[in-house]
GROMACS .gro file of C-alpha atoms in nm:
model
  422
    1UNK     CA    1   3.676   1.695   3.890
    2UNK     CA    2   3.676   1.511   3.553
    3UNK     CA    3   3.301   1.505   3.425
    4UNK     CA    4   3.181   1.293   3.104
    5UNK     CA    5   2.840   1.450   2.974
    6UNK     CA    6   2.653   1.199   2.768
    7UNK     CA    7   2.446   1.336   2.486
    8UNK     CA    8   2.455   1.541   2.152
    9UNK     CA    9   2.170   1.798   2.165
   10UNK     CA   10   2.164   2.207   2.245
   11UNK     CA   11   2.055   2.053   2.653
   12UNK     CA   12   2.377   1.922   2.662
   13UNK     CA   13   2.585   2.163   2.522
   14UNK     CA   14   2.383   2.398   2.748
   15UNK     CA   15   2.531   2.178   3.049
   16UNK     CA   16   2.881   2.185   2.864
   17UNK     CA   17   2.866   2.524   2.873
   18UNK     CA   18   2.836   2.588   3.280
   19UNK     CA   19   3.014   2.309   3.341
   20UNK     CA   20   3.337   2.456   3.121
   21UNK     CA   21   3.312   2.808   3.340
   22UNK     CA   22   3.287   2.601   3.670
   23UNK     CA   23   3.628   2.641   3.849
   24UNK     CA   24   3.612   2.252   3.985
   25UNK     CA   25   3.593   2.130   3.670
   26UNK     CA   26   3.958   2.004   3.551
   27UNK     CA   27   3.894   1.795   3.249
   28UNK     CA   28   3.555   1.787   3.066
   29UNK     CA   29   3.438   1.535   2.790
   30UNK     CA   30   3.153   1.481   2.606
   31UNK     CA   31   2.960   1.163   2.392
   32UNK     CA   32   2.892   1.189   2.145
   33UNK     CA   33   2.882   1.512   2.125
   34UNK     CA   34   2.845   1.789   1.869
   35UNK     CA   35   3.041   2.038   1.671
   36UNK     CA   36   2.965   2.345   1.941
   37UNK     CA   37   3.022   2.129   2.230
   38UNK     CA   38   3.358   2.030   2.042
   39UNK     CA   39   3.490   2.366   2.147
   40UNK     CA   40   3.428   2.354   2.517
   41UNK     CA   41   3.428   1.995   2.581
   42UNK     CA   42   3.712   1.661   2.420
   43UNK     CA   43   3.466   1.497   2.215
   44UNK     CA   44   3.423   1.080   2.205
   45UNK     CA   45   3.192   0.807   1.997
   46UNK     CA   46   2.977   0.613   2.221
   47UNK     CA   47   2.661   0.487   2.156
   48UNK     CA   48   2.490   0.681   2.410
   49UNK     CA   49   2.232   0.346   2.446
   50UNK     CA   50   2.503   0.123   2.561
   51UNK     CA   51   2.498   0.149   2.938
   52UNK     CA   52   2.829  -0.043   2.884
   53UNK     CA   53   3.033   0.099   2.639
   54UNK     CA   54   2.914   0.426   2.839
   55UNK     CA   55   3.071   0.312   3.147
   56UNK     CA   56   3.393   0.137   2.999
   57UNK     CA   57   3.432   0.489   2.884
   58UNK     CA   58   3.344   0.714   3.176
   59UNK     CA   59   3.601   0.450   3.324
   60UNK     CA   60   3.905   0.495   3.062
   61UNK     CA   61   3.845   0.851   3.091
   62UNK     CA   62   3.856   0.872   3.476
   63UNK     CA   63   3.558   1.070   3.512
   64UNK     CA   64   3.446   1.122   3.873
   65UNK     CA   65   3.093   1.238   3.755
   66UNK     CA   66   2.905   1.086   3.470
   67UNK     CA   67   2.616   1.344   3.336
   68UNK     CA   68   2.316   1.143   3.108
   69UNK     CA   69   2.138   1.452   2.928
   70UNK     CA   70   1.894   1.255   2.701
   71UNK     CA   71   1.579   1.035   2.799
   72UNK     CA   72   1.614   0.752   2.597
   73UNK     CA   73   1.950   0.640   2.729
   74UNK     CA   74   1.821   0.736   3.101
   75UNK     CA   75   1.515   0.471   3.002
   76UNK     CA   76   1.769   0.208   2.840
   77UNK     CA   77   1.937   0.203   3.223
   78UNK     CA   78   2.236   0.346   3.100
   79UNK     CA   79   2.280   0.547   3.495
   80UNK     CA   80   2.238   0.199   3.630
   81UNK     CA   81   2.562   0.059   3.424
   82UNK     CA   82   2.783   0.366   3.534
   83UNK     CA   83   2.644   0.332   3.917
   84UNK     CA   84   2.731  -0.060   3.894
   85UNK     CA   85   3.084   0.025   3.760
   86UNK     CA   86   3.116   0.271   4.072
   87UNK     CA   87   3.139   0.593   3.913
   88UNK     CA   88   2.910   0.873   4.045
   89UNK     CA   89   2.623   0.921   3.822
   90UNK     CA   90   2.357   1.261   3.791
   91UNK     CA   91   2.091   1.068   3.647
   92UNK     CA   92   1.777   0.840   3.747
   93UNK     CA   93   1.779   0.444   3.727
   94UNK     CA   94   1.588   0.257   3.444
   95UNK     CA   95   1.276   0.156   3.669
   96UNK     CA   96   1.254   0.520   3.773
   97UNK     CA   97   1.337   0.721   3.457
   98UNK     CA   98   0.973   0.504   3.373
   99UNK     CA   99   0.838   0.844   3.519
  100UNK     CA  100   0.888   0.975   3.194
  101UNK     CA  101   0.927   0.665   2.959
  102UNK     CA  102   0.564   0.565   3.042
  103UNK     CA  103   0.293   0.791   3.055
  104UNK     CA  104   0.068   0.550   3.243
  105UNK     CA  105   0.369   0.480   3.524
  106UNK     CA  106   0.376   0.828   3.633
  107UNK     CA  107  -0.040   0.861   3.639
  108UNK     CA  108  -0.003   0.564   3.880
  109UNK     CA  109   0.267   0.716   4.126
  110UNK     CA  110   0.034   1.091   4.094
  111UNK     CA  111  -0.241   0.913   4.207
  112UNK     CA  112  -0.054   0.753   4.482
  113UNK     CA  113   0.124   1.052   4.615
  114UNK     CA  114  -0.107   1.251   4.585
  115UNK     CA  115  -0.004   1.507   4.326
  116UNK     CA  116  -0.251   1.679   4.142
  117UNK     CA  117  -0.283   1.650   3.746
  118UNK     CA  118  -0.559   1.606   3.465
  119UNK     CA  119  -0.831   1.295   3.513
  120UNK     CA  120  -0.721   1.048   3.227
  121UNK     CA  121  -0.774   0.718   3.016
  122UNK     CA  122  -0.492   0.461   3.013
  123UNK     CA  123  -0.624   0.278   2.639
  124UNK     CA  124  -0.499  -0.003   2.446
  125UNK     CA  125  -0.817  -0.039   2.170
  126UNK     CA  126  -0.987   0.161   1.950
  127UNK     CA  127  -1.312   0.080   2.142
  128UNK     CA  128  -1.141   0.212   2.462
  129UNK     CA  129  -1.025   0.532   2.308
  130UNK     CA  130  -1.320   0.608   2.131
  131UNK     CA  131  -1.507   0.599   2.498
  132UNK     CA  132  -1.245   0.806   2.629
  133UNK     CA  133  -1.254   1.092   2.371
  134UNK     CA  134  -1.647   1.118   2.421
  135UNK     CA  135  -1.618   1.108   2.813
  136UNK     CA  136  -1.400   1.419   2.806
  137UNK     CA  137  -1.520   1.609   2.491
  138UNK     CA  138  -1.294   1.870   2.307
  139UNK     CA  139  -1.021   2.013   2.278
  140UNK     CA  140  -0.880   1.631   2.282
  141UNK     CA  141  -0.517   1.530   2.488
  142UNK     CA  142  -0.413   1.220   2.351
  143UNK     CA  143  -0.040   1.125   2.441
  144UNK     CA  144   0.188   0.850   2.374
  145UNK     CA  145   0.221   0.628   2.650
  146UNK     CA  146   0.617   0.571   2.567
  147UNK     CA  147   0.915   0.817   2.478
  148UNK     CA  148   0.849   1.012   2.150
  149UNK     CA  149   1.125   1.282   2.145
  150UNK     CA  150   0.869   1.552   2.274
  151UNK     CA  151   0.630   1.537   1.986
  152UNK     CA  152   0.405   1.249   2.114
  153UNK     CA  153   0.099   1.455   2.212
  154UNK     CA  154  -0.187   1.567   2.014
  155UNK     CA  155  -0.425   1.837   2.152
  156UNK     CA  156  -0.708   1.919   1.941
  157UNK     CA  157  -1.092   1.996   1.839
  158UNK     CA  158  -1.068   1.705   1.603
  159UNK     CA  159  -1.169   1.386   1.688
  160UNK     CA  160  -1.056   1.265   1.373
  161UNK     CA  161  -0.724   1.357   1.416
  162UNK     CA  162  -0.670   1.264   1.780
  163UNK     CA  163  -0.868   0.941   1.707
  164UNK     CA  164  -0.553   0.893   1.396
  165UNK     CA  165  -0.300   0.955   1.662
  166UNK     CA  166  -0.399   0.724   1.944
  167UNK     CA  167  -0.412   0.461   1.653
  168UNK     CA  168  -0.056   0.525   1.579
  169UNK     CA  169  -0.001   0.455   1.960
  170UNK     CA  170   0.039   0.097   2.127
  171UNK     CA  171  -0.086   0.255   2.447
  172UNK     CA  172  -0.227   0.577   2.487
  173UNK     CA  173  -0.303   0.821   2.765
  174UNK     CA  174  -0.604   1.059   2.736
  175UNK     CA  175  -0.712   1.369   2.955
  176UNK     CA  176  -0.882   1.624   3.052
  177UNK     CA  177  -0.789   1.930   2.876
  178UNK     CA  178  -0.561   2.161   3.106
  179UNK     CA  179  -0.675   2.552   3.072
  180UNK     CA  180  -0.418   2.812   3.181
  181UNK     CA  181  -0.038   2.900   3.079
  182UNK     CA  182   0.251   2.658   3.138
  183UNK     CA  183   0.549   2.663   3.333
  184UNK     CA  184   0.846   2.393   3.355
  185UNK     CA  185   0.990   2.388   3.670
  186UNK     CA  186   1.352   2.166   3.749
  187UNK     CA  187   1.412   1.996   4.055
  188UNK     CA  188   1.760   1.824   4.147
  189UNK     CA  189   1.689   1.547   4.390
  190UNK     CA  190   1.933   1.286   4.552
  191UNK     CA  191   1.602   1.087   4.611
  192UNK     CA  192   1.497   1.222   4.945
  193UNK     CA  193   1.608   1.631   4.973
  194UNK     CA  194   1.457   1.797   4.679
  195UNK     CA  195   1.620   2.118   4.530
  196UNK     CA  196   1.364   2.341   4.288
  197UNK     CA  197   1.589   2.578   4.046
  198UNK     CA  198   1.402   2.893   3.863
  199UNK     CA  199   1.068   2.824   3.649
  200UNK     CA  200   1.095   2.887   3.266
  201UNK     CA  201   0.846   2.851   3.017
  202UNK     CA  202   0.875   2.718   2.670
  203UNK     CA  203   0.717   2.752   2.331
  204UNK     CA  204   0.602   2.417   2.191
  205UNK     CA  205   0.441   2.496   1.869
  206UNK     CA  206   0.638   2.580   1.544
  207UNK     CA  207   0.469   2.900   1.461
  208UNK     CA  208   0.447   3.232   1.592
  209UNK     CA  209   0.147   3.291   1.823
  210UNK     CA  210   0.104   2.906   1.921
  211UNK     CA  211   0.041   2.799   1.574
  212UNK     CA  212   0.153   2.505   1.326
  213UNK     CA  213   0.232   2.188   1.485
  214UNK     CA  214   0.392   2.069   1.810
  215UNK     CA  215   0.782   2.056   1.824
  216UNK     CA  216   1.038   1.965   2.110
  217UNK     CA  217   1.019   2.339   2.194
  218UNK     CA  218   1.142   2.615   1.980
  219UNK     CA  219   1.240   2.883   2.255
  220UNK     CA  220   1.214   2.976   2.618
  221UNK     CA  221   1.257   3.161   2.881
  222UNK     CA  222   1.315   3.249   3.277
  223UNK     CA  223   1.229   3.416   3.483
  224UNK     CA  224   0.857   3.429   3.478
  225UNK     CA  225   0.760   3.801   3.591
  226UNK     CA  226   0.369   3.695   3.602
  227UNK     CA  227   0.406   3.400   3.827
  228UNK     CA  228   0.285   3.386   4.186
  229UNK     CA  229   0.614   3.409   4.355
  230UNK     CA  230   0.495   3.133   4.563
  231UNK     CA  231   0.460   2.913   4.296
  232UNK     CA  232   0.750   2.748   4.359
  233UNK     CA  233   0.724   2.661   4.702
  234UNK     CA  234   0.381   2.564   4.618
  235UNK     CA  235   0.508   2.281   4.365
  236UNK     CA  236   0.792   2.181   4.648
  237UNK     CA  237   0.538   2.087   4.872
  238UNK     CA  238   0.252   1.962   4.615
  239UNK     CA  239   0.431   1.765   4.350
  240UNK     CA  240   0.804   1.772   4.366
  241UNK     CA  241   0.896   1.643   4.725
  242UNK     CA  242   0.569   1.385   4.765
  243UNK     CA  243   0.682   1.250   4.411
  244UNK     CA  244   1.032   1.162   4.511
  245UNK     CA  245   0.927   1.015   4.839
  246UNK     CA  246   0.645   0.783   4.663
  247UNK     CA  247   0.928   0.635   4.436
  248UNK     CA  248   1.161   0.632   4.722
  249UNK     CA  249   0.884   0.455   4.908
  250UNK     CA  250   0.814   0.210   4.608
  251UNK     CA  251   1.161   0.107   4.638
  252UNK     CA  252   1.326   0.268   4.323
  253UNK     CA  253   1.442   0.625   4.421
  254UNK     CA  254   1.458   0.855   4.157
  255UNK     CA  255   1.820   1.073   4.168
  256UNK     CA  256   1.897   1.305   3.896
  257UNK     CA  257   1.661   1.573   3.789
  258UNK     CA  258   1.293   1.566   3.781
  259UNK     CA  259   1.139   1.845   3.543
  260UNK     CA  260   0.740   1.890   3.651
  261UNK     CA  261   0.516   2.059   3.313
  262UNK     CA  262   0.266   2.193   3.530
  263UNK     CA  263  -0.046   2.394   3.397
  264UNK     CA  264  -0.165   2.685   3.626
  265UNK     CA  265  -0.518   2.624   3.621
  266UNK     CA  266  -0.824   2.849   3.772
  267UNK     CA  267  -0.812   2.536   4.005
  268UNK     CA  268  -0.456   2.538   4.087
  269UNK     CA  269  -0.128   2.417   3.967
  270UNK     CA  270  -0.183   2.051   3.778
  271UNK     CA  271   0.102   1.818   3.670
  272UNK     CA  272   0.099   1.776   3.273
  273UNK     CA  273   0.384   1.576   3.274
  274UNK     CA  274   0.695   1.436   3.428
  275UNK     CA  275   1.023   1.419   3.233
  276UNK     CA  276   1.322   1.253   3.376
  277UNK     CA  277   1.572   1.460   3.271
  278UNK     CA  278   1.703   1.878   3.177
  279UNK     CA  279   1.433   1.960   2.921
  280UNK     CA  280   1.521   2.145   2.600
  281UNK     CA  281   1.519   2.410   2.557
  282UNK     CA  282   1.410   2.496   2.896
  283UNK     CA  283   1.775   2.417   3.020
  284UNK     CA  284   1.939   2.659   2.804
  285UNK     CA  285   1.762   2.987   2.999
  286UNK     CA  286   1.764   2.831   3.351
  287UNK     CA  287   2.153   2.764   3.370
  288UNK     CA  288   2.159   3.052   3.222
  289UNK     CA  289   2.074   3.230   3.551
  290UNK     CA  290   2.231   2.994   3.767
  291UNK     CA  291   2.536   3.144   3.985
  292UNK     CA  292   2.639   2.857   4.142
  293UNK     CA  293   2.864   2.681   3.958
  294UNK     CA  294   2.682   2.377   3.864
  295UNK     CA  295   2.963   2.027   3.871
  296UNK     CA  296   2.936   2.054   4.273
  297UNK     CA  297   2.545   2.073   4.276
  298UNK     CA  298   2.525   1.758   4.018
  299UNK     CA  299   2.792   1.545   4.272
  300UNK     CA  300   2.585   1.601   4.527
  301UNK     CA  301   2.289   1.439   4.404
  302UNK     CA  302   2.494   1.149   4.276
  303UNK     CA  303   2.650   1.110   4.604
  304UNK     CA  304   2.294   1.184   4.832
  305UNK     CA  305   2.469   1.470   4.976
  306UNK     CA  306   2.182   1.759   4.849
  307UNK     CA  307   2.136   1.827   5.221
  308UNK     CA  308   2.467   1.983   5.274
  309UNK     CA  309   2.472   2.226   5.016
  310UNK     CA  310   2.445   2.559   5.070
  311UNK     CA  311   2.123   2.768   4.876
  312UNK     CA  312   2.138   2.796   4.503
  313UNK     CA  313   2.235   3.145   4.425
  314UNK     CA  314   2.084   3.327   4.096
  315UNK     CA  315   2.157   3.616   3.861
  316UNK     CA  316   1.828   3.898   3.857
  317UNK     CA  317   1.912   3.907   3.499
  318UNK     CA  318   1.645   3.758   3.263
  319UNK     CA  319   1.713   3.503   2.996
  320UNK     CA  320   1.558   3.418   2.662
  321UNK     CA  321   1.671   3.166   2.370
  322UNK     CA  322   1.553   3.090   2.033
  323UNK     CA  323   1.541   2.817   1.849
  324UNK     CA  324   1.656   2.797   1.474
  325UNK     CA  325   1.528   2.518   1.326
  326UNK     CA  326   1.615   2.320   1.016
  327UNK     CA  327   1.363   2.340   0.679
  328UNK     CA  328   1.077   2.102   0.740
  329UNK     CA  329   1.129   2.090   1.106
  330UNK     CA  330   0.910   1.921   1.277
  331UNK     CA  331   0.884   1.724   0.943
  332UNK     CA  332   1.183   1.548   0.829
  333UNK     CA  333   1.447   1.765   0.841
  334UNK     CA  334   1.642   1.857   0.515
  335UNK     CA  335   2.027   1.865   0.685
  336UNK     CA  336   2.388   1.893   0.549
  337UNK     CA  337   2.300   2.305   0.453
  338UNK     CA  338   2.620   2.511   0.592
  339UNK     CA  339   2.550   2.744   0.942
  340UNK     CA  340   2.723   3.073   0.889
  341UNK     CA  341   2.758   3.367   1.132
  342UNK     CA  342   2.872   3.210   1.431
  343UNK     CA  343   3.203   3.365   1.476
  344UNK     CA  344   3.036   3.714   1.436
  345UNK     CA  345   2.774   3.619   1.683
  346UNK     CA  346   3.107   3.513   1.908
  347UNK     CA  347   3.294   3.849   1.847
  348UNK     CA  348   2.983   4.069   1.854
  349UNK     CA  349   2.744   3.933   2.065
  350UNK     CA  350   2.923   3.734   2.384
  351UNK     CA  351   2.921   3.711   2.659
  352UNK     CA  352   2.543   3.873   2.690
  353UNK     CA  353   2.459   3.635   2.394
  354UNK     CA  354   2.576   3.295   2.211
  355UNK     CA  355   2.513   3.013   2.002
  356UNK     CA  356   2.456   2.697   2.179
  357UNK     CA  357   2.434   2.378   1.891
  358UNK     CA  358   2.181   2.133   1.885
  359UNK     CA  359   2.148   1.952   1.527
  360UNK     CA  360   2.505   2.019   1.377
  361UNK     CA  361   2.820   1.852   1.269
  362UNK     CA  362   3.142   1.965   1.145
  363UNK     CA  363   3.209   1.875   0.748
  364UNK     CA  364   3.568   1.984   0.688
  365UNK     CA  365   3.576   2.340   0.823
  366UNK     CA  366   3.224   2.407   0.799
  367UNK     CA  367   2.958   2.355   1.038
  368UNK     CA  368   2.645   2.218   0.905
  369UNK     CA  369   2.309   2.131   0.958
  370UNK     CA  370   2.226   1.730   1.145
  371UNK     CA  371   1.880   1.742   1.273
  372UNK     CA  372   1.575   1.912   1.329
  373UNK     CA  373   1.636   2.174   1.592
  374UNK     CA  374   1.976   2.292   1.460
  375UNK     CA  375   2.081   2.595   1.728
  376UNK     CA  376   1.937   2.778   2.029
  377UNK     CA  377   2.063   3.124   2.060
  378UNK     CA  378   2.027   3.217   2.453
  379UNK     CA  379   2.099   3.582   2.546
  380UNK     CA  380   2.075   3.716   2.944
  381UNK     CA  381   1.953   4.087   2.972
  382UNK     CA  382   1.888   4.325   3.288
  383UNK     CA  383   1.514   4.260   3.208
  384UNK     CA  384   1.317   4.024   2.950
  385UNK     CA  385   1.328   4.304   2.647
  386UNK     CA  386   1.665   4.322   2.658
  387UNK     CA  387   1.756   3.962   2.682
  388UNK     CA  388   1.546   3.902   2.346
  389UNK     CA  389   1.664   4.221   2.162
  390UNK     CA  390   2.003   4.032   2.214
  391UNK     CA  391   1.910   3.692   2.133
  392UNK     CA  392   1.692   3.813   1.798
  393UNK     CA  393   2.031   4.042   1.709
  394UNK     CA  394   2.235   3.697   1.733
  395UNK     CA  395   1.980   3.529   1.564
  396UNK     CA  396   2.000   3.749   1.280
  397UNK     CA  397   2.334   3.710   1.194
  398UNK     CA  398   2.237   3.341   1.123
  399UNK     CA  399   2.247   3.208   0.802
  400UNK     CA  400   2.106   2.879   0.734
  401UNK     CA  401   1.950   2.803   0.422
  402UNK     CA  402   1.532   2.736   0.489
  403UNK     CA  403   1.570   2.780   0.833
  404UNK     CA  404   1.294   2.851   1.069
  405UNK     CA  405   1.223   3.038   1.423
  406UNK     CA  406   0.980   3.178   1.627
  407UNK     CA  407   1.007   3.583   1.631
  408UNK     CA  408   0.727   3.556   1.907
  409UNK     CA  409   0.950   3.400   2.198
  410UNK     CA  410   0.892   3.601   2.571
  411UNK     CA  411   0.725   3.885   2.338
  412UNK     CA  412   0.429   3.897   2.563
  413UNK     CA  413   0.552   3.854   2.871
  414UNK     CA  414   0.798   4.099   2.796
  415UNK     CA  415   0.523   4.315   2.736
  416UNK     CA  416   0.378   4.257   3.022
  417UNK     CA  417   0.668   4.348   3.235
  418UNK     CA  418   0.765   4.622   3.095
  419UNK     CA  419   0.374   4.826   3.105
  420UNK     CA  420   0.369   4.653   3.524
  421UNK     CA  421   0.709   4.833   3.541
  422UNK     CA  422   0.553   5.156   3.360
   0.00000   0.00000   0.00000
């Protein structure tokens, strides 16, 4: 199978990654691409919001199974222009990617189906928000109605600042405040079977202990020894599979993969939020753990043939990755500063631990800095302790002038584990 991933972030070299070691895949290619997933994948310029330049591509390339990692070009309908031009695609359509690229969309099909999540505010004036911020009190949820990269939500005691942030929002959404830890859960969907893979739980602030401001996620990890094992199941049946059949019902089935942020609350699991796609860094631990090889599992929900596959099968090993992060970050980012280490992380490290690249690009032979989030180092360990004493030794092998990370990532939970085990 030929497969054309479209995207340039750590997600999609994460998805690179399993799809190089699947067997079934002959010829792998990637746009745009960056300079990690240049050594697994034949790298191509697209603009990866042209739904057709995408699939004249796909097309010249012969790819039999087009792979959209990001949200934005899922939201610009660029699945719909590969599906038109007949070439499988592993990703929603434009009307149904609005699950994620409007806040307000996805309240609407919740209520319908039924799924439980936070009591909100869809506002468009000041007036409107300032009523909405009273009604629920502090700490204040105000999100972005639209995409905003993952840094569109405010939560906060200050009503000045969440008052600011709704004003810097043509529409926002505001809520009830969710108590209780997080977990992001994956589900690959066809649009009617419905196929959870393995929780994993990420780190959104930039600081260690949940400090500093909110980021697109700055580590994570899976599996998630404090969960009810029948969390999963419970989700299936509660938000997942009544989610897919409302859109289905609504006449704009939703294929690809739906990712549920769910809060487990002292009255039960509640939907934060929907995204549309992998999430990042999320997808970096979970495929991570995944035995089966993954091209064959993606086909199938292009083709609306998840009912015929056999059972996911997973590794017991545990999986943690950290995020390195650029100076600034979630600020503007200061980039062009050369990455070092990442051949001794290659000889010393793999295969228990390595580098995937999120923010880089090559200038000559060196591989520098190009974004915020710049690497996520994902190690896999017999428990959670071990798989971050090898991701923090990769990590610190790192150089990157003014870089940043979280030294905090799976600490407690490791903790946790390891005094149940005791």
């Amino acid at each position: 199978m030929k497969v054309l991933v479209i995207g340039s972030g750590a997600r999609e070299h994460a998805l690179c990654h399993s799809l190089s070691l699947d067997p079934d895949v002959t010829a792998l290619h990637c746009a745009p691409g960056n300079a990690g997933i240049a050594e697994v994948a034949q790298l191509h310029p697209v603009d990866a919001l042209d739904g057709a330049a995408v699939a004249e591509l796909a097309a010249g390339l012969g790819a039999e199974l087009v792979v959209v990692g990001p949200e934005a070009p899922l939201v610009a309908g660029v699945a719909d222009a590969v599906r038109e031009a007949g070439i499988p695609v592993f990703g929603p359509s434009k009307e149904a990617a609005q699950l994620e690229g409007s806040k307000a969309f996805a309240k609407d099909v919740m209520a319908a189906a039924g799924v439980p999540t936070a009591r909100s505010y869809v506002c468009t004036t000041a007036e409107e928000v300032a009523e909405a911020l009273d009604a629920f009190g502090a700490p204040y949820v105000v999100k972005d109605d639209g995409l905003a990269a993952g840094k569109g939500v405010v939560v906060t005691e200050d009503a000045d600042q969440a008052t600011a942030h709704a004003a810097g929002c043509e529409r926002v959404v505001i809520e009830e405040f969710l108590d209780g830890p997080e977990v992001s859960l994956f589900a690959i969907t066809d649009g009617e079977t419905v196929v959870p893979l393995q929780p994993a739980q990420d780190f959104k602030r930039a600081l260690d202990g949940d400090e500093g401001p909110n980021t697109g996620g700055m580590g994570a990890y899976s599996p998630l020894p404090w969960a009810d094992p029948k969390l999963v199941e419970e989700v299936l049946e509660t938000v997942l599979q009544p989610t897919v059949d409302e859109l289905r019902r609504r006449g704009t089935p939703f294929s690809g993969l739906l990712f549920a942020g769910l809060a487990i609350t002292g009255r039960g699991v509640r939907v934060i939020e929907f995204n549309a796609r992998f999430g990042d860094p999320e997808t970096q631990v979970v495929l991570a753990r995944l035995k089966t090889p993954l091209a064959g599992v993606l086909l199938a929900a292009a083709n609306g043939t998840l009912a015929d596959l056999a059972p996911l099968r997973w590794s017991e090993d545990a999986a943690v990755t950290v995020v390195v992060a650029s100076h600034n970050y979630p600020g503007t980012p200061r980039t062009g500063d050369p990455i070092t280490g990442l051949a001794e992380v290659a000889a010393e490290d793999a295969p228990h631990a390595y580098v995937l690249h999120a923010g880089t690009r090559r200038d000559g032979d060196a591989v520098v800095s190009a974004g915020g989030r710049v690497l996520s180092v994902t190690a896999v360990g017999g428990d959670l302790s071990e798989a971050r004493e090898r991701a923090y030794r990769a990590v610190g092998r790192i150089g990157l002038d003014g870089s940043q990370h979280r030294t905090d990532i799976a600490a407690k939970a490791a903790r946790e584990a390891a005094a149940a085990r005791a």
